[in-house]
JSON list of C-alpha atoms in Angstrom, two decimals:
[
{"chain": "A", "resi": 1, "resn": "UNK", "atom": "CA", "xyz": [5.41, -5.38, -83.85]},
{"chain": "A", "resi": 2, "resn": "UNK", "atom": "CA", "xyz": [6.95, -4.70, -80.39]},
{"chain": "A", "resi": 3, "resn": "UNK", "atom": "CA", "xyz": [5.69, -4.96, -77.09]},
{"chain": "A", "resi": 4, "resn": "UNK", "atom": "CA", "xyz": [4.17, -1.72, -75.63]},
{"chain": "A", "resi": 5, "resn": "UNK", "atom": "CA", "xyz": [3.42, -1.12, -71.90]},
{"chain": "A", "resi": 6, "resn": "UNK", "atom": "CA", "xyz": [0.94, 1.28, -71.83]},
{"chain": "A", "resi": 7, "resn": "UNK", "atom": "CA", "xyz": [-0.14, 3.22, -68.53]},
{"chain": "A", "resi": 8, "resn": "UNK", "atom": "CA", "xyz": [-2.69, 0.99, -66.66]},
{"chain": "A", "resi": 9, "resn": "UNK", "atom": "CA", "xyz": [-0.09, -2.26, -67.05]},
{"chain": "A", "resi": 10, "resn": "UNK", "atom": "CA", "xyz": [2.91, -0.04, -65.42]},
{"chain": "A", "resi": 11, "resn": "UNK", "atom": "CA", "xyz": [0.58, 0.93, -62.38]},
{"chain": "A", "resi": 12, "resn": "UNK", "atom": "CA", "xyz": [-0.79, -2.55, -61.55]},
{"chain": "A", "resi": 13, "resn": "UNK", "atom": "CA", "xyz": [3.11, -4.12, -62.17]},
{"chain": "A", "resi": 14, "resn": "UNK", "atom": "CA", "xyz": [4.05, -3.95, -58.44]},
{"chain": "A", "resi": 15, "resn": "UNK", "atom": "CA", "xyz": [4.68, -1.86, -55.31]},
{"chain": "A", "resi": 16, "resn": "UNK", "atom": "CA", "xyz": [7.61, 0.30, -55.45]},
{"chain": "A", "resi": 17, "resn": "UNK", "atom": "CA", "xyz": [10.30, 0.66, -52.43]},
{"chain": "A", "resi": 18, "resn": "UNK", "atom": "CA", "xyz": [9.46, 3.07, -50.74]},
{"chain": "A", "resi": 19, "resn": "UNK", "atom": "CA", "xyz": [5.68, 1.24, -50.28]},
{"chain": "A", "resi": 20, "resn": "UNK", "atom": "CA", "xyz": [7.29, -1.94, -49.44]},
{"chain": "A", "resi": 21, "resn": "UNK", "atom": "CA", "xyz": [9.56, 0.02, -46.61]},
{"chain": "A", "resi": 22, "resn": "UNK", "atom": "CA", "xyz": [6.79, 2.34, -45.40]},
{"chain": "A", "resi": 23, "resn": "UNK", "atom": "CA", "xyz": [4.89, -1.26, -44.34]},
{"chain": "A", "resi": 24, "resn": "UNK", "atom": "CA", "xyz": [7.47, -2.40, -42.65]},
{"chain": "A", "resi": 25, "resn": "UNK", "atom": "CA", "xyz": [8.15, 0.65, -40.88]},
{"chain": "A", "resi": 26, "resn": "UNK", "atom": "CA", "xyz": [4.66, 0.79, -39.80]},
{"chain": "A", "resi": 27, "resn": "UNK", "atom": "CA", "xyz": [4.23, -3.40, -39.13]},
{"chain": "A", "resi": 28, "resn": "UNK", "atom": "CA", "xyz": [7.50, -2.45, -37.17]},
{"chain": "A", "resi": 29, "resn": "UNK", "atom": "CA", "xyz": [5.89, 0.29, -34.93]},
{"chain": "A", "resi": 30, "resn": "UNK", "atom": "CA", "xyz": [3.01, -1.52, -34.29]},
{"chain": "A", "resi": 31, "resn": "UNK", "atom": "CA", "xyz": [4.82, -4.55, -33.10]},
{"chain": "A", "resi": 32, "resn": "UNK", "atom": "CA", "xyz": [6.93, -1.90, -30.94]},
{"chain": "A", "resi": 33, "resn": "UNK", "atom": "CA", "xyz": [3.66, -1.14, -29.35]},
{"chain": "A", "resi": 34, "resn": "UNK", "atom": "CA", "xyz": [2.59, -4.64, -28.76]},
{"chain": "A", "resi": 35, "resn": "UNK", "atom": "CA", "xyz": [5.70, -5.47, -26.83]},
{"chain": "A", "resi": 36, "resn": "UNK", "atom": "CA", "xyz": [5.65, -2.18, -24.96]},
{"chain": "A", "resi": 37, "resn": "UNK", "atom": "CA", "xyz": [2.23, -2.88, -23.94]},
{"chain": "A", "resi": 38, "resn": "UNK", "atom": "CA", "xyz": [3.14, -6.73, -22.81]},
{"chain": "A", "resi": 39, "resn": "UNK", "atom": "CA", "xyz": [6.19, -5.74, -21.24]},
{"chain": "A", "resi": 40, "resn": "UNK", "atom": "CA", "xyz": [8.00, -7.39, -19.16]},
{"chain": "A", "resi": 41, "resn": "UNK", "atom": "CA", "xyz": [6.28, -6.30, -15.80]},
{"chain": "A", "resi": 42, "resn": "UNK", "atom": "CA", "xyz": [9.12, -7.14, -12.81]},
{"chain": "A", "resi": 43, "resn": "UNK", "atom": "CA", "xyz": [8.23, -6.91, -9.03]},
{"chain": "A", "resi": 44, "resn": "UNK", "atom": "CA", "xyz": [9.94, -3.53, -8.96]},
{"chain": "A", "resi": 45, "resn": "UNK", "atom": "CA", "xyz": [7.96, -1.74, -11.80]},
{"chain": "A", "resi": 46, "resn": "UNK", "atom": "CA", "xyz": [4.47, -2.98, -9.90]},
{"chain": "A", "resi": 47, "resn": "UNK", "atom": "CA", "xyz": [6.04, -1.42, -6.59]},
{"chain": "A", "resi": 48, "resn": "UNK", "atom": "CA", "xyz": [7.13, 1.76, -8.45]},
{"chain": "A", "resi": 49, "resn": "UNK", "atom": "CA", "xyz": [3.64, 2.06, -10.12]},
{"chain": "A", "resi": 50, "resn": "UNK", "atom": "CA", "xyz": [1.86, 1.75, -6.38]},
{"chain": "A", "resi": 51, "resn": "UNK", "atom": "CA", "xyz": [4.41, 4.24, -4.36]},
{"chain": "A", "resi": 52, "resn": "UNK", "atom": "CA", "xyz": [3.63, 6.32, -7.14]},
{"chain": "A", "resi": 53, "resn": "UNK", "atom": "CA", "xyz": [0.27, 6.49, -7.31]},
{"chain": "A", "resi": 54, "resn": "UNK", "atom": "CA", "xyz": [0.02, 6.58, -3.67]},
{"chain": "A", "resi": 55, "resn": "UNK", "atom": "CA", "xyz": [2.52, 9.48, -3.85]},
{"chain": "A", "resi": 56, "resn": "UNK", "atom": "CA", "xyz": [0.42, 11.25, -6.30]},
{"chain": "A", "resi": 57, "resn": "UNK", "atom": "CA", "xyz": [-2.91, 11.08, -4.32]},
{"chain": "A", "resi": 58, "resn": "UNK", "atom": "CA", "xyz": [-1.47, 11.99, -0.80]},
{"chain": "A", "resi": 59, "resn": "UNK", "atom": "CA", "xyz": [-0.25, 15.55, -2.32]},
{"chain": "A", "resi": 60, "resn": "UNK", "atom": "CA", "xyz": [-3.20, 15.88, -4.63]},
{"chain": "A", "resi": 61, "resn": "UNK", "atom": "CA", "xyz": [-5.23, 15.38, -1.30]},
{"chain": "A", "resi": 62, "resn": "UNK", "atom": "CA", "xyz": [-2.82, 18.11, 0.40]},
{"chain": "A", "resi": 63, "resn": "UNK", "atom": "CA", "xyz": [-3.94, 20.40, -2.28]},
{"chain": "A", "resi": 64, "resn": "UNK", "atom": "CA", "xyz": [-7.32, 19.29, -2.32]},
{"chain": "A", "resi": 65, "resn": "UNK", "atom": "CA", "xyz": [-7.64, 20.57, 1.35]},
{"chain": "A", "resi": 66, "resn": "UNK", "atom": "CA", "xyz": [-6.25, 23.81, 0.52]},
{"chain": "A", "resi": 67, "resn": "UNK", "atom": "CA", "xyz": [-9.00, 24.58, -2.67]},
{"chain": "A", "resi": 68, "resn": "UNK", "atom": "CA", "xyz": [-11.76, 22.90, -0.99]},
{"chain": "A", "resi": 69, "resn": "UNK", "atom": "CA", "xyz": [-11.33, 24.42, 2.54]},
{"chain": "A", "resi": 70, "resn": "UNK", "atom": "CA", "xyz": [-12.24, 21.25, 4.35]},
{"chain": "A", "resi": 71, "resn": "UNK", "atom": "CA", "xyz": [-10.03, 18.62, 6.75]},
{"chain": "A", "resi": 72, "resn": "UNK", "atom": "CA", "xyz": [-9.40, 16.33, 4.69]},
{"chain": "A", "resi": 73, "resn": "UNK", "atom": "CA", "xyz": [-7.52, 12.83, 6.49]},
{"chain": "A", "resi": 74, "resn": "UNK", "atom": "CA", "xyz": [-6.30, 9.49, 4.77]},
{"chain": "A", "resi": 75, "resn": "UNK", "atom": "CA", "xyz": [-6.87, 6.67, 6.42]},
{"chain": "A", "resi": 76, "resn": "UNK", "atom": "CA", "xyz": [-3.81, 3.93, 5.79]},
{"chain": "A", "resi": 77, "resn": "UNK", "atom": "CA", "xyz": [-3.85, 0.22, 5.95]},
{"chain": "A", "resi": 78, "resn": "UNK", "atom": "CA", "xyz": [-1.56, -2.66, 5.33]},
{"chain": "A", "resi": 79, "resn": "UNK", "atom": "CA", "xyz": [-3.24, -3.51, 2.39]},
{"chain": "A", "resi": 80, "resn": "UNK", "atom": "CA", "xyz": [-5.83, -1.06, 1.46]},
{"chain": "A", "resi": 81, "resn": "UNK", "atom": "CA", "xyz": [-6.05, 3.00, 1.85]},
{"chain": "A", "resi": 82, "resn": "UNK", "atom": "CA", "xyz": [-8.72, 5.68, 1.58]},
{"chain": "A", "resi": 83, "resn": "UNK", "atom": "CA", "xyz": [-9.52, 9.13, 1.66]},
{"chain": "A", "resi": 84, "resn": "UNK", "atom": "CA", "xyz": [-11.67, 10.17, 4.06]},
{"chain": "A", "resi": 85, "resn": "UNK", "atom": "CA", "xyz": [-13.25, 14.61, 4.15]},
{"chain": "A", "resi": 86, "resn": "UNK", "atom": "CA", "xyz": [-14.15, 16.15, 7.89]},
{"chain": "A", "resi": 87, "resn": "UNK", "atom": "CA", "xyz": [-18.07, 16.85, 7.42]},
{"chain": "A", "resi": 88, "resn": "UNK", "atom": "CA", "xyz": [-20.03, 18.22, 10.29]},
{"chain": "A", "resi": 89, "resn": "UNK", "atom": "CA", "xyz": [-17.90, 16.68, 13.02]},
{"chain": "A", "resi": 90, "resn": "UNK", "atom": "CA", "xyz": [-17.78, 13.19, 11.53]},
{"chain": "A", "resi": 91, "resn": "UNK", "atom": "CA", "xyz": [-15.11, 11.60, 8.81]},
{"chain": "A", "resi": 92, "resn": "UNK", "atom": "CA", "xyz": [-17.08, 10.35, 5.81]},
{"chain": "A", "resi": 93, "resn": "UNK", "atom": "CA", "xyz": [-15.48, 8.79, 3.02]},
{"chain": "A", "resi": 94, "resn": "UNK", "atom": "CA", "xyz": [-14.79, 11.18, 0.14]},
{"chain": "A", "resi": 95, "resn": "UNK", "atom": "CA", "xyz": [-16.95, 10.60, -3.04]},
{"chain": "A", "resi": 96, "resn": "UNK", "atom": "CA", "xyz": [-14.94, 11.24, -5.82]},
{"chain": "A", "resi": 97, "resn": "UNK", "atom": "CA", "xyz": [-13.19, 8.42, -8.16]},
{"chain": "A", "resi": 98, "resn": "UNK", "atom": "CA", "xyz": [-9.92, 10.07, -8.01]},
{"chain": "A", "resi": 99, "resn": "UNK", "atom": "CA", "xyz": [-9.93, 9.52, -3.97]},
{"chain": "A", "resi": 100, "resn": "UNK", "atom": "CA", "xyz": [-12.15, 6.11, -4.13]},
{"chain": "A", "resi": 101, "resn": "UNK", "atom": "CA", "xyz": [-11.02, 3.78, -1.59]},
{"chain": "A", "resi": 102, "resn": "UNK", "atom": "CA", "xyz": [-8.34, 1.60, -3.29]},
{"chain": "A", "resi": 103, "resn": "UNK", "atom": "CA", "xyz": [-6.57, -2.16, -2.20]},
{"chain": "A", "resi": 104, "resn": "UNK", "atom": "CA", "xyz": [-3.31, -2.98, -3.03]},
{"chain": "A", "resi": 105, "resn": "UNK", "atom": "CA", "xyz": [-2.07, -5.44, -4.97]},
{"chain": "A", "resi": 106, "resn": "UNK", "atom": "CA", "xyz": [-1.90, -9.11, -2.58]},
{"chain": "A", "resi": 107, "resn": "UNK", "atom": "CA", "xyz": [2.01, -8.50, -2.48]},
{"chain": "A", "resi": 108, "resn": "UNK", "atom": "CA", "xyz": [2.67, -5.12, -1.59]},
{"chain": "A", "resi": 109, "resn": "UNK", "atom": "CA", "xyz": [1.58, -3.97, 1.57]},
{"chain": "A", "resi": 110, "resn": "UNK", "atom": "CA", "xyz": [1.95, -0.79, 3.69]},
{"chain": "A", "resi": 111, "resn": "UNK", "atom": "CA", "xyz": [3.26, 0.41, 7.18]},
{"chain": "A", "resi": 112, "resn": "UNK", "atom": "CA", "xyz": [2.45, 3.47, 8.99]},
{"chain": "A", "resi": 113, "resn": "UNK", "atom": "CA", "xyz": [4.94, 4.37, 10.91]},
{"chain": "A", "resi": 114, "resn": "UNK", "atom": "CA", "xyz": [3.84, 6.74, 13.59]},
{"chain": "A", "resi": 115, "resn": "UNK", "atom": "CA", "xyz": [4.96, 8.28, 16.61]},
{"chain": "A", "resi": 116, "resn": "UNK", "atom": "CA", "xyz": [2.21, 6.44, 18.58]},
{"chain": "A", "resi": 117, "resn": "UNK", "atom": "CA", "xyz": [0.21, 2.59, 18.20]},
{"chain": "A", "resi": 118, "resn": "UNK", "atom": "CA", "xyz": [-2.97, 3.50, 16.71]},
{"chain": "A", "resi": 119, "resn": "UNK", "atom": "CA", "xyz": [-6.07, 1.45, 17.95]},
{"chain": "A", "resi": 120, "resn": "UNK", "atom": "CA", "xyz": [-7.75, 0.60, 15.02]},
{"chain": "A", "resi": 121, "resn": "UNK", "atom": "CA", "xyz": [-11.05, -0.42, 17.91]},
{"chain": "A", "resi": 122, "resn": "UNK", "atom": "CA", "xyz": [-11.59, 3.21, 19.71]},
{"chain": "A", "resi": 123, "resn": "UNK", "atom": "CA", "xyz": [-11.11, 4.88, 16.50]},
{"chain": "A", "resi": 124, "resn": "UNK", "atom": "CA", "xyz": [-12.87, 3.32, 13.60]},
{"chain": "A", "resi": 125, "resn": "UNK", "atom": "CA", "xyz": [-12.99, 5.68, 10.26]},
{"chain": "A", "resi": 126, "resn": "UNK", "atom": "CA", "xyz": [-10.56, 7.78, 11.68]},
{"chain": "A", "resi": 127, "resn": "UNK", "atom": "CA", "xyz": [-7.68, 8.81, 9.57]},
{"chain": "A", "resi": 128, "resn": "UNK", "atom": "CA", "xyz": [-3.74, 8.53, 10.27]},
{"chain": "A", "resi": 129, "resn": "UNK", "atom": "CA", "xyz": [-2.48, 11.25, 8.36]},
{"chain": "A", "resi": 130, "resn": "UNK", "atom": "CA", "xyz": [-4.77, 14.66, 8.11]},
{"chain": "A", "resi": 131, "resn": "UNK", "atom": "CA", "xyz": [-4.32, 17.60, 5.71]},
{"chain": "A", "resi": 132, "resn": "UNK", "atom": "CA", "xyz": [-5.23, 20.97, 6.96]},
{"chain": "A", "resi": 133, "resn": "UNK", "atom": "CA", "xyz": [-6.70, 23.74, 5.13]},
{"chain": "A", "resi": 134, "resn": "UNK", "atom": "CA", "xyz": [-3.63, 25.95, 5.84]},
{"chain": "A", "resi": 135, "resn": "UNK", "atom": "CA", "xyz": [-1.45, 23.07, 4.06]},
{"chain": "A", "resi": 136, "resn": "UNK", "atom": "CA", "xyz": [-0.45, 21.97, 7.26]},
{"chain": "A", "resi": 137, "resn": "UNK", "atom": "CA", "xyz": [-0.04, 18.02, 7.55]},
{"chain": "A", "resi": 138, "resn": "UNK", "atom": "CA", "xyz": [0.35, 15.54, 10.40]},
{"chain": "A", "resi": 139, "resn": "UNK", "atom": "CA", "xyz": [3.93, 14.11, 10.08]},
{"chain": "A", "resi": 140, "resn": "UNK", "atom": "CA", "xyz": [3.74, 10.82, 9.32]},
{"chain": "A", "resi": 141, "resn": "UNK", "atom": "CA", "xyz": [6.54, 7.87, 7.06]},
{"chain": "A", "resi": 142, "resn": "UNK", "atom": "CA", "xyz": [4.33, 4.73, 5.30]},
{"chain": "A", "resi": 143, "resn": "UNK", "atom": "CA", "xyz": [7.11, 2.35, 4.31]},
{"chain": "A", "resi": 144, "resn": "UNK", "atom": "CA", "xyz": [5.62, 1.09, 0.92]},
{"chain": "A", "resi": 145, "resn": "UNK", "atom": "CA", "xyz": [7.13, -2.69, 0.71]},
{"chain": "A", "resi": 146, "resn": "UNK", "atom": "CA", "xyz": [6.65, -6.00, -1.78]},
{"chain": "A", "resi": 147, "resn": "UNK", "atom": "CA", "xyz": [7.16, -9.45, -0.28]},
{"chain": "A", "resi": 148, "resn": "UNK", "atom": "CA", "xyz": [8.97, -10.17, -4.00]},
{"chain": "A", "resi": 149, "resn": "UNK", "atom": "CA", "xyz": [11.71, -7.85, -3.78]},
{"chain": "A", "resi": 150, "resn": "UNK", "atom": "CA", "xyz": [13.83, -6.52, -0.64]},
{"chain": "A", "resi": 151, "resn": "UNK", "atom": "CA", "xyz": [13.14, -2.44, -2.48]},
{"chain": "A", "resi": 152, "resn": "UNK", "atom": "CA", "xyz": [10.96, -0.72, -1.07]},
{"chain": "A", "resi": 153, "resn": "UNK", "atom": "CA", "xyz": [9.57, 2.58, -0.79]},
{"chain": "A", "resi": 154, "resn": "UNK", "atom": "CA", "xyz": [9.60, 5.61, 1.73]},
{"chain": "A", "resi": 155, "resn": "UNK", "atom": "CA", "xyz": [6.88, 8.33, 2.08]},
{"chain": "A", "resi": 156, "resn": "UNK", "atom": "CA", "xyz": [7.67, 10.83, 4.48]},
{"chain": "A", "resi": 157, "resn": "UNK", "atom": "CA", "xyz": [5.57, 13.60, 4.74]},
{"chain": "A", "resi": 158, "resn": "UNK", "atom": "CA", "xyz": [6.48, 16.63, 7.17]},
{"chain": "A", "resi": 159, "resn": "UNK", "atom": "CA", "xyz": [4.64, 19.15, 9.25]},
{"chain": "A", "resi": 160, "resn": "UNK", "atom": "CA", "xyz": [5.03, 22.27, 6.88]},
{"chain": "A", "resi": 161, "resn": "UNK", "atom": "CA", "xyz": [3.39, 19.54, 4.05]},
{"chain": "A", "resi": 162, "resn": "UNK", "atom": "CA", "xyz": [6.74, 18.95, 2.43]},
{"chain": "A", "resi": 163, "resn": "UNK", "atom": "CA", "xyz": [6.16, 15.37, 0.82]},
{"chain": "A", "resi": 164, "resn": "UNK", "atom": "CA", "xyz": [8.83, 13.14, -0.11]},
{"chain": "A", "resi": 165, "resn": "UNK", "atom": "CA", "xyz": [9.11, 9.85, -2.21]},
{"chain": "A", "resi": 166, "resn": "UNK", "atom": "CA", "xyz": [12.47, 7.67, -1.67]},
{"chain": "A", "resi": 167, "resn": "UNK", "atom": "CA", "xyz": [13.31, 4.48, -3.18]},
{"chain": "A", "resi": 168, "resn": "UNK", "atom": "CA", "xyz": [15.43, 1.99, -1.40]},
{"chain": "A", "resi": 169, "resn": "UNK", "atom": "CA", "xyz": [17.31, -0.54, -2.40]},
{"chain": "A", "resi": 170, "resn": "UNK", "atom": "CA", "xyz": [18.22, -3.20, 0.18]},
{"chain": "A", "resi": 171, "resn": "UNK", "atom": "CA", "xyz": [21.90, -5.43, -0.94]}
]
């Protein structure tokens, strides 16, 4: 008598090859996404991320003038900055969670650099840089820094509401 295998014993025997690799391909792009989503997060890439974002929201709130028809003004801090909408002669904070009023992380901070000192006393809730309905904008530069790294960031925005975002690297 000699052995037979029959169908049920050659099924359960093992896993073939290309089981075993598709495993490991998938163990190895989950473990991709672990480390990706750790990261290694420098003092640069946290500076990037805010520049950005504050990038973003000044020219969404450009546009956001322009569809809306309203004045709408941001109001810019060293460590904090909100949106702010003109509403019957009086700057109220604008209620949406896109333009919520947002604070900066404890080491990156941010400098207005205008043409003249603003007194933060005589004008409370009054914003530094104002977006007009015809896409007009006051000409402002917020130098966007981090008390990490000598990089920083420079938002310059001009009359005819040309934005731009440059990043500079000090030696």
């Amino acid at each position: 008598m000699g052995y037979q295998k029959t169908k049920s014993a050659r099924i359960n025997a093992g896993f073939t090859l290309i089981e075993v690799m598709v495993v490991v391909l998938i163990i190895g792009i989950l473990v991709n996404y672990v480390v990706v989503s750790i990261g290694s997060s420098s003092p640069s890439d946290a500076l990037k991320t805010e520049a950005r974002r504050f990038f973003t929201l000044v020219d969404l709130a450009a546009e956001e003038a322009l569809l809306r028809a309203n004045i709408i003004g941001a109001l810019v801090e060293e460590e904090r900055y909100e949106f702010l909408i003109l509403q019957e002669k009086t700057w109220k904070p604008l209620e949406d969670s896109i333009f919520r009023k947002r604070s900066l992380p404890e080491e990156i901070s941010l400098d207005l650099m205008a043409d003249e000192p603003i007194s933060r006393e005589k004008q409370k809730k009054t914003p530094d840089i104002i977006f007009f309905t015809s896409g007009e904008i006051t000409p402002f530069e917020v130098k966007i820094t981090s008390e990490i790294t000598d990089d920083y960031f420079l938002l310059k925005g001009t009359e005819i509401g040309e934005l731009s975002l440059d990043h500079v690297s000090e030696p």
